Coordinates of C-alpha atoms in Angstrom, one line a residue:
M1 CA 59.8 93.6 108.9
Q2 CA 59.0 89.9 110.5
S3 CA 57.9 88.4 106.8
R4 CA 61.0 89.3 105.6
T5 CA 63.1 87.9 108.1
Q6 CA 61.6 84.5 107.9
W7 CA 61.9 84.8 104.3
S8 CA 65.4 85.2 104.3
A9 CA 66.0 82.8 107.0
L10 CA 64.0 80.1 104.7
V11 CA 66.3 81.0 101.5
R12 CA 69.3 80.2 103.9
I13 CA 68.1 77.1 105.3
L14 CA 67.7 75.8 101.9
V15 CA 71.0 77.1 100.3
L16 CA 72.9 75.4 103.1
A17 CA 70.9 72.2 102.8
A18 CA 72.1 72.1 99.2
S19 CA 75.5 72.8 100.1
A20 CA 75.7 70.2 103.1
A21 CA 73.7 67.6 100.7
L22 CA 76.9 68.5 98.3
A23 CA 79.7 67.9 100.1
A24 CA 78.1 64.9 101.6
C25 CA 78.4 63.3 98.0
G26 CA 81.9 64.7 97.3
G27 CA 81.0 67.7 95.8
G28 CA 83.1 70.8 96.7
G29 CA 82.4 73.5 98.9
G30 CA 81.2 76.6 98.6
D31 CA 84.6 78.4 99.5
D32 CA 86.1 77.2 96.5
A33 CA 84.7 79.8 94.5
I34 CA 85.6 82.7 96.2
A35 CA 86.6 84.6 93.4
D36 CA 90.3 86.5 93.2
A37 CA 90.4 90.0 91.9
G38 CA 93.4 88.9 89.7
A39 CA 95.7 91.0 87.8
P40 CA 94.3 93.7 85.5
A41 CA 95.5 93.4 82.0
T42 CA 94.3 94.5 78.5
G43 CA 91.2 91.9 78.0
T44 CA 91.8 90.2 74.4
P45 CA 90.0 86.9 73.0
S46 CA 92.4 84.0 73.6
T47 CA 92.3 81.5 71.2
D48 CA 93.9 78.0 71.1
T49 CA 96.4 78.1 67.6
T50 CA 97.2 74.8 67.7
G51 CA 93.3 73.2 67.5
T52 CA 90.3 73.2 66.0
P53 CA 87.5 75.7 67.1
G54 CA 85.4 74.1 70.0
T55 CA 81.6 73.9 69.5
T56 CA 79.1 74.3 72.0
T57 CA 75.4 72.4 70.9
N58 CA 72.7 74.5 72.7
T59 CA 69.2 72.6 72.4
G60 CA 67.7 76.1 73.3
G61 CA 68.9 78.2 70.8
G62 CA 71.1 76.2 67.4
T63 CA 74.5 75.7 67.6
T64 CA 77.4 78.4 67.9
T65 CA 80.8 78.2 67.2
T66 CA 83.7 79.5 69.6
P67 CA 87.5 79.4 70.1
T68 CA 89.0 77.2 72.4
P69 CA 91.6 79.4 75.1
A70 CA 94.6 78.5 74.9
G71 CA 96.9 76.6 77.9
V72 CA 94.0 73.8 78.9
A73 CA 95.8 70.7 79.5
Q74 CA 95.3 67.8 82.0
L75 CA 97.2 68.0 85.7
G76 CA 98.2 63.9 85.2
T77 CA 95.9 61.2 85.3
Q78 CA 96.1 59.8 89.2
A79 CA 93.8 62.0 91.0
I80 CA 90.2 60.7 90.3
E81 CA 87.3 63.0 91.1
P82 CA 89.0 65.6 93.0
N83 CA 86.6 68.4 95.0
Q84 CA 86.8 70.6 97.5
I85 CA 90.0 72.1 96.3
T86 CA 91.5 74.5 98.6
V87 CA 94.2 77.2 98.1
S88 CA 96.6 77.7 101.0
G89 CA 99.9 79.6 100.1
T90 CA 101.4 78.4 96.7
R91 CA 99.5 75.0 96.6
A92 CA 96.1 73.9 96.5
F93 CA 95.1 71.1 98.5
F94 CA 92.2 68.8 97.2
I95 CA 90.1 65.5 98.3
G96 CA 90.6 62.7 95.5
R97 CA 91.4 59.0 95.2
D98 CA 93.7 57.3 92.9
G99 CA 92.5 53.7 91.2
S100 CA 94.2 51.7 94.1
I101 CA 92.5 53.7 96.8
N102 CA 88.4 53.5 97.0
H103 CA 87.8 56.2 99.4
N104 CA 88.8 59.8 99.4
Q105 CA 92.4 60.7 100.3
L106 CA 94.4 64.1 100.4
W107 CA 96.2 65.7 97.5
V108 CA 98.0 68.8 97.0
T109 CA 99.0 70.6 93.7
D110 CA 101.3 73.3 92.5
G111 CA 100.0 73.9 89.3
T112 CA 102.4 71.4 87.2
I113 CA 102.0 67.8 86.6
D114 CA 105.2 67.0 88.6
G115 CA 103.6 68.9 91.7
T116 CA 100.6 67.0 92.0
K117 CA 100.8 64.2 94.4
L118 CA 98.7 61.8 96.9
V119 CA 100.1 63.5 100.2
R120 CA 99.0 60.8 102.5
E121 CA 96.8 57.8 102.9
I122 CA 94.5 57.3 106.0
S123 CA 94.3 53.6 105.7
G124 CA 90.3 53.1 105.4
G125 CA 88.9 56.4 106.1
S126 CA 87.9 59.8 104.8
I127 CA 88.7 63.3 104.6
Q128 CA 86.2 66.2 105.1
S129 CA 86.6 69.9 105.9
V130 CA 89.2 71.1 104.5
T131 CA 90.3 74.7 105.5
A132 CA 93.8 76.4 104.6
F133 CA 95.8 77.5 107.2
S134 CA 99.5 79.1 107.2
G135 CA 100.4 77.2 104.2
G136 CA 99.1 73.8 104.5
V137 CA 95.5 72.8 105.8
F138 CA 93.3 71.0 108.7
F139 CA 90.8 68.5 108.1
V140 CA 88.7 66.3 109.8
G141 CA 89.4 62.8 109.1
S142 CA 88.4 59.1 110.0
D143 CA 90.6 55.9 109.9
A144 CA 90.4 52.5 111.7
T145 CA 91.3 53.9 115.2
A146 CA 90.3 57.8 115.0
S147 CA 86.4 59.0 113.7
G148 CA 85.8 62.9 113.3
A149 CA 89.6 63.6 114.6
L150 CA 91.5 66.9 113.8
W151 CA 94.4 66.6 111.3
F152 CA 96.7 69.1 110.0
S153 CA 99.2 68.6 107.0
D154 CA 101.9 70.9 105.7
G155 CA 101.6 68.6 102.3
T156 CA 103.9 66.0 102.8
N157 CA 103.7 62.2 104.1
A158 CA 105.6 63.1 107.5
G159 CA 104.3 66.6 107.6
T160 CA 100.2 64.9 108.1
K161 CA 99.4 64.2 111.8
L162 CA 96.3 63.6 113.6
L163 CA 96.4 66.5 116.2
K164 CA 93.3 65.6 118.4
D165 CA 90.4 62.6 118.5
I166 CA 87.9 64.7 120.0
T167 CA 85.4 62.0 120.2
T168 CA 84.6 58.6 119.0
A169 CA 81.6 60.0 117.2
T170 CA 81.0 60.6 113.5
S171 CA 83.2 63.0 111.8
E172 CA 80.2 65.7 111.6
N173 CA 81.2 66.1 115.2
I174 CA 83.5 69.0 114.0
S175 CA 82.4 71.6 112.5
M176 CA 84.9 74.6 111.4
V177 CA 84.0 78.0 112.4
G178 CA 86.9 79.9 110.6
V179 CA 90.6 81.1 111.3
Y180 CA 90.9 84.0 112.7
G181 CA 94.4 85.6 113.8
N182 CA 97.0 82.5 113.8
R183 CA 94.2 80.4 115.2
L184 CA 91.8 78.0 114.0
Y185 CA 88.3 78.1 115.6
F186 CA 85.5 74.9 115.5
T187 CA 83.2 73.7 117.6
A188 CA 83.3 69.9 118.8
N189 CA 81.6 67.7 121.7
D190 CA 84.2 65.9 123.7
G191 CA 81.6 64.3 126.0
N192 CA 80.5 67.8 127.5
G193 CA 78.5 69.0 124.5
R194 CA 79.5 71.1 121.8
E195 CA 81.7 73.9 122.8
L196 CA 84.3 76.3 120.9
W197 CA 87.6 74.8 120.2
T198 CA 90.8 76.2 118.7
S199 CA 94.1 74.7 116.7
D200 CA 97.5 76.6 116.1
G201 CA 98.4 73.2 113.9
T202 CA 99.9 71.6 116.8
A203 CA 98.9 68.8 119.4
G204 CA 99.6 70.7 122.1
G205 CA 97.9 74.2 121.0
T206 CA 94.6 72.2 119.9
Y207 CA 92.0 72.2 122.8
M208 CA 88.5 73.7 124.0
V209 CA 88.5 76.9 124.7
A210 CA 86.0 77.4 127.2
N211 CA 82.6 75.4 128.2
I212 CA 80.4 77.8 127.6
N213 CA 77.3 75.8 128.4
P214 CA 78.6 73.6 131.2
N215 CA 76.3 70.2 129.8
P216 CA 76.5 67.4 133.0
A217 CA 75.2 64.3 132.1
G218 CA 71.2 64.3 132.3
T219 CA 70.9 67.9 132.4
N220 CA 70.0 70.1 129.3
P221 CA 71.0 67.6 126.8
N222 CA 70.2 70.4 123.9
A223 CA 72.4 73.1 125.1
D224 CA 75.4 72.8 123.0
T225 CA 77.2 76.1 121.8
T226 CA 76.6 77.4 118.3
V227 CA 79.1 79.8 117.3
K228 CA 78.4 82.3 114.6
A229 CA 81.8 83.9 113.3
G230 CA 82.5 87.3 114.1
A231 CA 85.4 89.7 113.8
F232 CA 89.3 89.3 114.9
F233 CA 89.8 92.6 116.1
N234 CA 93.1 93.8 118.3
G235 CA 94.3 90.5 118.7
K236 CA 90.9 88.6 119.6
F237 CA 88.2 86.5 118.4
Y238 CA 84.8 88.3 118.3
F239 CA 81.7 85.8 117.9
Y240 CA 78.3 85.4 118.8
A241 CA 77.5 82.5 121.1
W242 CA 74.1 81.4 122.5
Y243 CA 74.1 80.5 126.6
Y244 CA 71.7 78.4 127.7
Q245 CA 70.1 79.2 131.6
P246 CA 71.0 75.9 133.4
N247 CA 68.6 73.6 133.7
T248 CA 66.3 75.0 131.1
F249 CA 65.6 75.2 127.3
T250 CA 66.2 78.9 127.3
A251 CA 68.8 80.6 125.0
Y252 CA 70.3 84.1 125.2
A253 CA 72.6 84.9 122.4
Q254 CA 76.1 86.4 123.6
L255 CA 78.4 88.8 122.7
Y256 CA 82.0 86.7 123.4
A257 CA 85.6 87.4 122.6
T258 CA 89.0 85.2 123.5
T259 CA 92.8 85.7 122.5
G260 CA 92.7 81.4 121.7
A261 CA 94.4 81.1 125.2
Q262 CA 92.9 78.2 127.0
G263 CA 90.4 79.3 129.6
D264 CA 90.2 83.0 128.2
L265 CA 87.1 84.0 127.3
A266 CA 85.1 87.2 127.9
Q267 CA 81.4 87.8 128.0
L268 CA 80.6 91.6 126.4
T269 CA 76.9 91.3 126.7
T270 CA 74.2 90.4 128.8
N271 CA 71.0 89.8 126.5
T272 CA 68.2 89.1 128.5
V273 CA 66.4 88.7 125.1
S274 CA 65.7 84.9 124.8
D275 CA 66.1 82.8 121.2
S276 CA 67.4 85.4 119.4
V277 CA 68.0 84.7 115.8
L278 CA 70.8 86.6 114.7
L279 CA 69.8 86.7 111.1
D280 CA 72.1 89.2 108.7
F281 CA 74.1 90.3 112.0
D282 CA 77.2 91.6 111.1
M283 CA 80.6 92.7 112.4
E284 CA 83.2 95.5 111.1
V285 CA 86.2 97.5 112.6
Y286 CA 86.0 100.9 112.3
K287 CA 88.2 103.8 113.6
G288 CA 89.4 101.7 116.4
Q289 CA 86.2 100.2 117.5
L290 CA 84.4 97.1 116.6
Y291 CA 80.8 98.0 115.4
F292 CA 78.4 95.2 115.4
T293 CA 74.3 94.1 115.6
W294 CA 73.3 93.4 118.6
Q295 CA 70.0 93.2 120.3
S296 CA 68.4 94.6 123.9
A297 CA 64.7 94.6 125.8
A298 CA 65.1 98.2 125.4
N299 CA 66.1 99.6 122.0
G300 CA 65.7 96.3 120.0
I301 CA 68.1 95.0 117.1
E302 CA 70.5 98.0 116.2
L303 CA 74.0 99.2 116.1
W304 CA 76.1 98.8 118.9
R305 CA 80.0 99.4 119.2
T306 CA 82.7 98.0 121.4
D307 CA 86.5 98.6 122.3
G308 CA 86.6 95.3 124.0
T309 CA 85.6 96.0 127.3
I310 CA 82.7 95.2 128.9
A311 CA 82.4 98.8 130.2
G312 CA 83.0 100.0 126.6
T313 CA 80.3 97.9 125.0
Q314 CA 77.5 100.0 124.6
P315 CA 74.1 100.8 122.0
F316 CA 75.7 103.2 119.1
F317 CA 72.8 104.2 117.1
D318 CA 68.6 103.7 117.6
F319 CA 67.4 103.9 113.8
V320 CA 64.4 102.9 114.9
P321 CA 63.6 104.8 118.3
G322 CA 62.3 102.5 121.0
N323 CA 62.2 99.1 121.1
G324 CA 61.8 98.6 117.4
N325 CA 64.4 96.3 115.0
S326 CA 66.2 98.1 112.1
Y327 CA 68.3 94.7 111.7
P328 CA 71.2 97.1 110.5
S329 CA 73.5 94.8 108.3
H330 CA 76.3 94.5 105.3
F331 CA 78.6 96.9 107.0
H332 CA 81.0 98.2 104.4
V333 CA 84.1 101.1 105.3
I334 CA 83.4 103.5 102.1
N335 CA 85.8 106.8 101.8
D336 CA 86.0 106.6 105.3
K337 CA 82.7 106.3 106.4
L338 CA 80.9 103.1 107.8
V339 CA 77.8 102.3 105.6
L340 CA 75.1 99.9 106.2
F341 CA 71.6 99.1 105.6
A342 CA 68.7 99.4 107.8
Y343 CA 65.1 100.3 108.5
E344 CA 64.0 103.8 108.7
P345 CA 61.3 104.9 111.0
G346 CA 58.1 104.3 109.9
V347 CA 59.0 103.2 105.7
G348 CA 58.0 99.9 105.9
S349 CA 59.6 96.6 105.5
Q350 CA 62.6 97.8 103.0
Q351 CA 65.7 98.6 104.6
S352 CA 67.7 101.6 103.6
M353 CA 71.9 102.5 102.9
W354 CA 73.1 104.7 106.0
S355 CA 76.7 106.0 106.8
T356 CA 78.0 106.9 109.9
D357 CA 81.4 108.7 110.8
G358 CA 81.6 107.2 114.3
T359 CA 79.1 110.0 115.8
A360 CA 75.7 110.2 116.3
A361 CA 75.4 113.4 114.4
G362 CA 77.2 112.3 111.6
T363 CA 74.7 109.3 111.1
Q364 CA 72.2 109.8 108.5
V365 CA 70.5 108.0 105.7
V366 CA 72.2 108.5 102.4
K367 CA 69.4 107.1 99.9
S368 CA 66.2 105.2 100.3
V369 CA 67.2 102.0 98.6
D370 CA 67.5 98.4 99.8
L371 CA 70.2 95.7 99.2
G372 CA 69.2 92.2 97.9
P373 CA 68.5 89.9 100.3
N374 CA 71.4 87.3 100.3
A375 CA 73.5 89.5 98.5
N376 CA 76.2 89.5 101.5
A377 CA 78.5 92.0 100.1
M378 CA 78.7 94.8 97.5
V379 CA 81.6 94.4 94.9
P380 CA 84.4 97.7 94.7
M381 CA 85.7 98.8 91.2
N382 CA 87.5 102.5 90.3
G383 CA 86.5 103.8 93.9
L384 CA 82.6 102.7 93.7
W385 CA 80.8 100.0 95.4
Y386 CA 78.3 97.9 92.9
F387 CA 75.3 96.2 94.3
P388 CA 71.9 94.5 93.6
G389 CA 69.5 97.6 94.4
R390 CA 65.8 98.4 94.6
A391 CA 64.3 101.9 95.7
L392 CA 61.6 102.2 98.1
G393 CA 57.7 102.0 97.3
G394 CA 57.1 99.1 95.2
P395 CA 57.9 95.7 94.6
N396 CA 60.0 97.1 91.9
P397 CA 62.8 94.3 91.0
F398 CA 66.3 94.7 92.0
T399 CA 68.4 96.6 89.5
L400 CA 72.3 97.2 89.4
W401 CA 73.2 99.9 91.8
V402 CA 76.9 101.7 92.4
T403 CA 77.8 103.9 95.3
D404 CA 80.5 106.0 96.6
G405 CA 79.0 106.7 99.9
T406 CA 77.2 109.8 99.1
T407 CA 74.1 111.0 98.4
A408 CA 74.6 112.0 95.1
G409 CA 76.9 109.2 94.1
T410 CA 74.5 106.7 95.0
K411 CA 72.3 105.8 91.7
E412 CA 71.1 103.3 89.7
V413 CA 73.4 102.0 86.8
S414 CA 70.5 100.5 84.8
A415 CA 67.4 99.3 84.9
V416 CA 67.0 96.7 82.4
V417 CA 69.7 94.5 84.3
R418 CA 68.3 92.3 87.3
P419 CA 71.8 91.0 88.9
D420 CA 71.8 87.6 90.9
A421 CA 71.0 89.0 94.5
N422 CA 72.5 85.7 96.2
D423 CA 76.0 85.8 97.0
F424 CA 76.6 88.8 94.5
E425 CA 80.3 89.5 95.4
R426 CA 80.9 85.6 94.4
K427 CA 78.9 86.3 91.3
A428 CA 80.9 89.8 90.0
V429 CA 84.3 90.3 89.4
V430 CA 86.4 93.0 87.7
V431 CA 87.9 92.1 84.5
A432 CA 90.5 94.4 82.3
G433 CA 90.7 97.1 85.3
N434 CA 87.4 98.9 84.4
K435 CA 84.5 96.2 83.7
L436 CA 82.6 94.4 86.1
V437 CA 81.6 90.5 84.6
F438 CA 78.3 89.2 86.7
M439 CA 75.3 87.1 86.4
G440 CA 71.9 88.6 85.8
T441 CA 68.6 88.6 84.1
D442 CA 66.8 91.0 82.0
G443 CA 63.5 89.2 82.8
T444 CA 62.6 87.8 79.4
N445 CA 65.8 85.7 78.9
G446 CA 67.2 83.5 82.1
F447 CA 70.0 84.2 84.1
E448 CA 73.0 85.0 81.8
P449 CA 76.2 86.6 82.1
W450 CA 76.4 90.5 81.9
V451 CA 79.4 93.3 82.0
T452 CA 79.2 97.3 83.1
D453 CA 81.4 99.9 82.7
G454 CA 79.5 101.5 85.5
T455 CA 77.4 103.4 82.7
G456 CA 73.7 102.2 81.5
A457 CA 74.9 102.0 77.9
G458 CA 78.0 99.8 79.0
T459 CA 75.7 97.5 80.6
L460 CA 74.9 94.5 78.3
M461 CA 74.5 90.8 78.0
L462 CA 77.5 89.5 77.2
K463 CA 76.0 86.1 75.2
N464 CA 72.8 84.5 75.7
I465 CA 74.1 80.9 76.2
N466 CA 71.1 79.1 76.5
P467 CA 68.1 81.0 75.2
T468 CA 65.5 78.6 76.6
S469 CA 65.8 78.8 80.3
G470 CA 69.3 80.8 81.0
S471 CA 72.5 79.0 81.5
Y472 CA 73.0 79.9 85.1
T473 CA 71.3 77.4 87.0
A474 CA 70.2 78.3 90.9
T475 CA 72.2 75.0 92.1
V476 CA 75.5 74.5 94.4
G477 CA 78.3 76.2 93.0
A478 CA 76.7 77.8 89.6
G479 CA 77.2 81.1 88.8
Y480 CA 80.2 81.8 90.9
V481 CA 82.9 83.9 89.3
V482 CA 86.6 84.1 88.9
A483 CA 88.9 86.7 87.8
H484 CA 92.4 85.8 86.5
N485 CA 94.8 88.3 83.9
G486 CA 92.0 90.2 83.0
K487 CA 89.4 88.0 82.2
A488 CA 86.4 86.0 83.9
Y489 CA 85.7 82.4 84.2
F490 CA 82.0 81.1 85.6
V491 CA 80.5 77.5 84.9
A492 CA 77.0 77.9 82.9
A493 CA 74.7 75.5 81.1
P494 CA 73.7 75.9 77.0
A495 CA 71.0 73.0 77.7
L496 CA 69.7 71.5 81.0
N497 CA 72.4 69.7 83.4
D498 CA 75.0 70.3 80.5
F499 CA 77.4 72.8 82.2
H500 CA 80.4 73.8 80.8
L501 CA 83.4 76.3 81.9
W502 CA 83.6 79.5 79.9
E503 CA 86.0 82.2 79.8
T504 CA 85.2 86.3 79.2
D505 CA 87.6 89.3 78.6
G506 CA 84.3 91.5 78.9
T507 CA 83.5 91.8 75.0
T508 CA 81.0 89.5 73.5
A509 CA 83.5 87.8 71.2
G510 CA 85.8 87.2 74.1
T511 CA 83.3 85.0 75.9
V512 CA 84.2 81.5 74.8
E513 CA 83.9 77.9 75.7
V514 CA 87.0 77.1 77.9
K515 CA 88.1 72.9 76.5
P516 CA 90.8 71.1 75.0
A517 CA 91.3 70.7 71.2
N518 CA 91.4 66.7 72.3
A519 CA 87.7 67.2 74.2
T520 CA 85.9 63.5 73.8
T521 CA 83.1 64.7 76.2
T522 CA 80.7 67.0 74.5
V523 CA 77.9 66.8 77.6
N524 CA 78.3 68.1 81.2
P525 CA 82.3 67.9 80.7
V526 CA 82.4 70.3 84.5
G527 CA 79.5 68.8 86.0
Q528 CA 79.0 65.5 88.5
D529 CA 76.2 63.9 89.7
G530 CA 74.1 64.8 92.9
F531 CA 70.8 63.0 94.0
G532 CA 70.4 61.5 90.3
I533 CA 70.8 65.1 88.6
K534 CA 73.9 67.3 87.3
V535 CA 75.3 69.7 89.1
P536 CA 77.9 72.1 88.2
N537 CA 81.4 72.2 90.1
P538 CA 82.8 75.1 91.6
V539 CA 84.9 77.5 89.4
P540 CA 88.9 77.4 89.0
V541 CA 91.3 78.4 91.8
L542 CA 94.5 80.5 91.1
V543 CA 97.7 78.5 92.1
N544 CA 101.1 80.3 91.3
G545 CA 99.3 82.2 88.4
T546 CA 97.5 79.0 86.9
L547 CA 93.9 77.9 87.0
V548 CA 93.1 74.6 88.6
Y549 CA 89.8 73.2 88.3
R550 CA 88.0 69.6 88.2
A551 CA 86.9 68.2 84.3
Q552 CA 86.3 65.4 82.4
F553 CA 86.9 66.2 79.1
T554 CA 88.5 62.9 78.2
T555 CA 87.7 60.8 80.7
T556 CA 84.2 59.5 82.1
E557 CA 85.5 60.6 85.7
G558 CA 86.7 63.6 86.6
R559 CA 90.5 64.5 86.7
L560 CA 92.6 67.9 87.5
W561 CA 92.7 70.2 85.1
K562 CA 94.9 73.9 84.4
L563 CA 94.5 77.0 82.4

């Protein structure tokens, strides 16, 4: 179990490092790529009847000709190299620049040319960490007078305001945790060490929640509060954070809850196990209580629950009796049961699927099948949940599985395909109401787009876009899929470092490249430079029924396009 934990930690560190590096280069964040299920529709191939067929040159497998989807258009010419495209309400905010500004600024679009405009120039500054909130966005901005300050914008010049200049240090000082309830939570250092802060979008409503780790000058210099995001339950934000013992470097993870009011903080656990990693720790609201992964000296890492009070925070089930660790994680509520993955006693280094009805007697193994590492979540379709799974008892690969939360309803869909397990929920979307499009490999070909209708016979590769090495390259933003109007959109490379936007209706004939008829850029139209190599941009986001994305179809620098 320890080797699995260490390997998962290493994988996550590498992914986070790659994401951070891309963001530093102006690349879009991972959140840009979150799939929207869209509205189911009959999937028919879309062709551009006014243009000419698009041609894709594939260095690994010759040349293929495909129709070009209609409606591809550029959203003006002013915004250069748009990135971190973030939907908030009926608009999308993004970072970009125009010809007169050499640094990134905040822009907004409603999916039309007239509605795509510069919101405000922050003189000599820069913008990072765009986060959606109440129809507007928070962001971290730096200008000539404030470095690493928290801003909020409602999409207008007058409504873009500096909320709090927390420190004169670099903008990396602020780290977004997320929006829970009606408040943003983040960590920042105002000179007292990094602590939990919150904002409601106003200057008066931006403050430190509480000083979890008091850090006077000269004592405990590394005792910064690190927050692991949790859940919103009964009007409170629940989260994990590390408390450092005074005048030592010993850290103890604890579970906290806050309403967001200044000074309101409740510590719900008393953990005596130091230096907890909290790898794969999860939370889920179920039947009026918050179930969460927790560690104790007596029981190890097991399943706990809380009603929000200290007295009501108790161990719920010890999957591996004694002080062994079951690492319960990946919680889902399926058909009125809480379904999760945890180790079985004496089984070995693979987890099993469990379910509970909230009672000890009703907690049992569903099936001895492990969830793919870093899969994060299962994907629902027609009352069933799909996931990359592996039966216990060998080094067999992760294949496509499905479950309804019962033993009889948990089974392998296809032993042929091996889905990409990393961020599976962002690489698998439902199209045409009854087809799941996802990235996978058959072990012979590389990772390509696949589709399933939930049966083995209906599970097949949609198109072998790059027969040489696979069209999905494991770099930041690649392989994410977004759904809209019964079709799926994804970034794939027909050749090395040559990223293109594709559309599929779930059929081979309807899997085509997306580009305008007048495209002049034939190599890497949706890729950008990163560390001297080409990396893909995230797939489009949905704004008022329009897909918006970055591409360089007719220019040498990226522009904002729509479909």
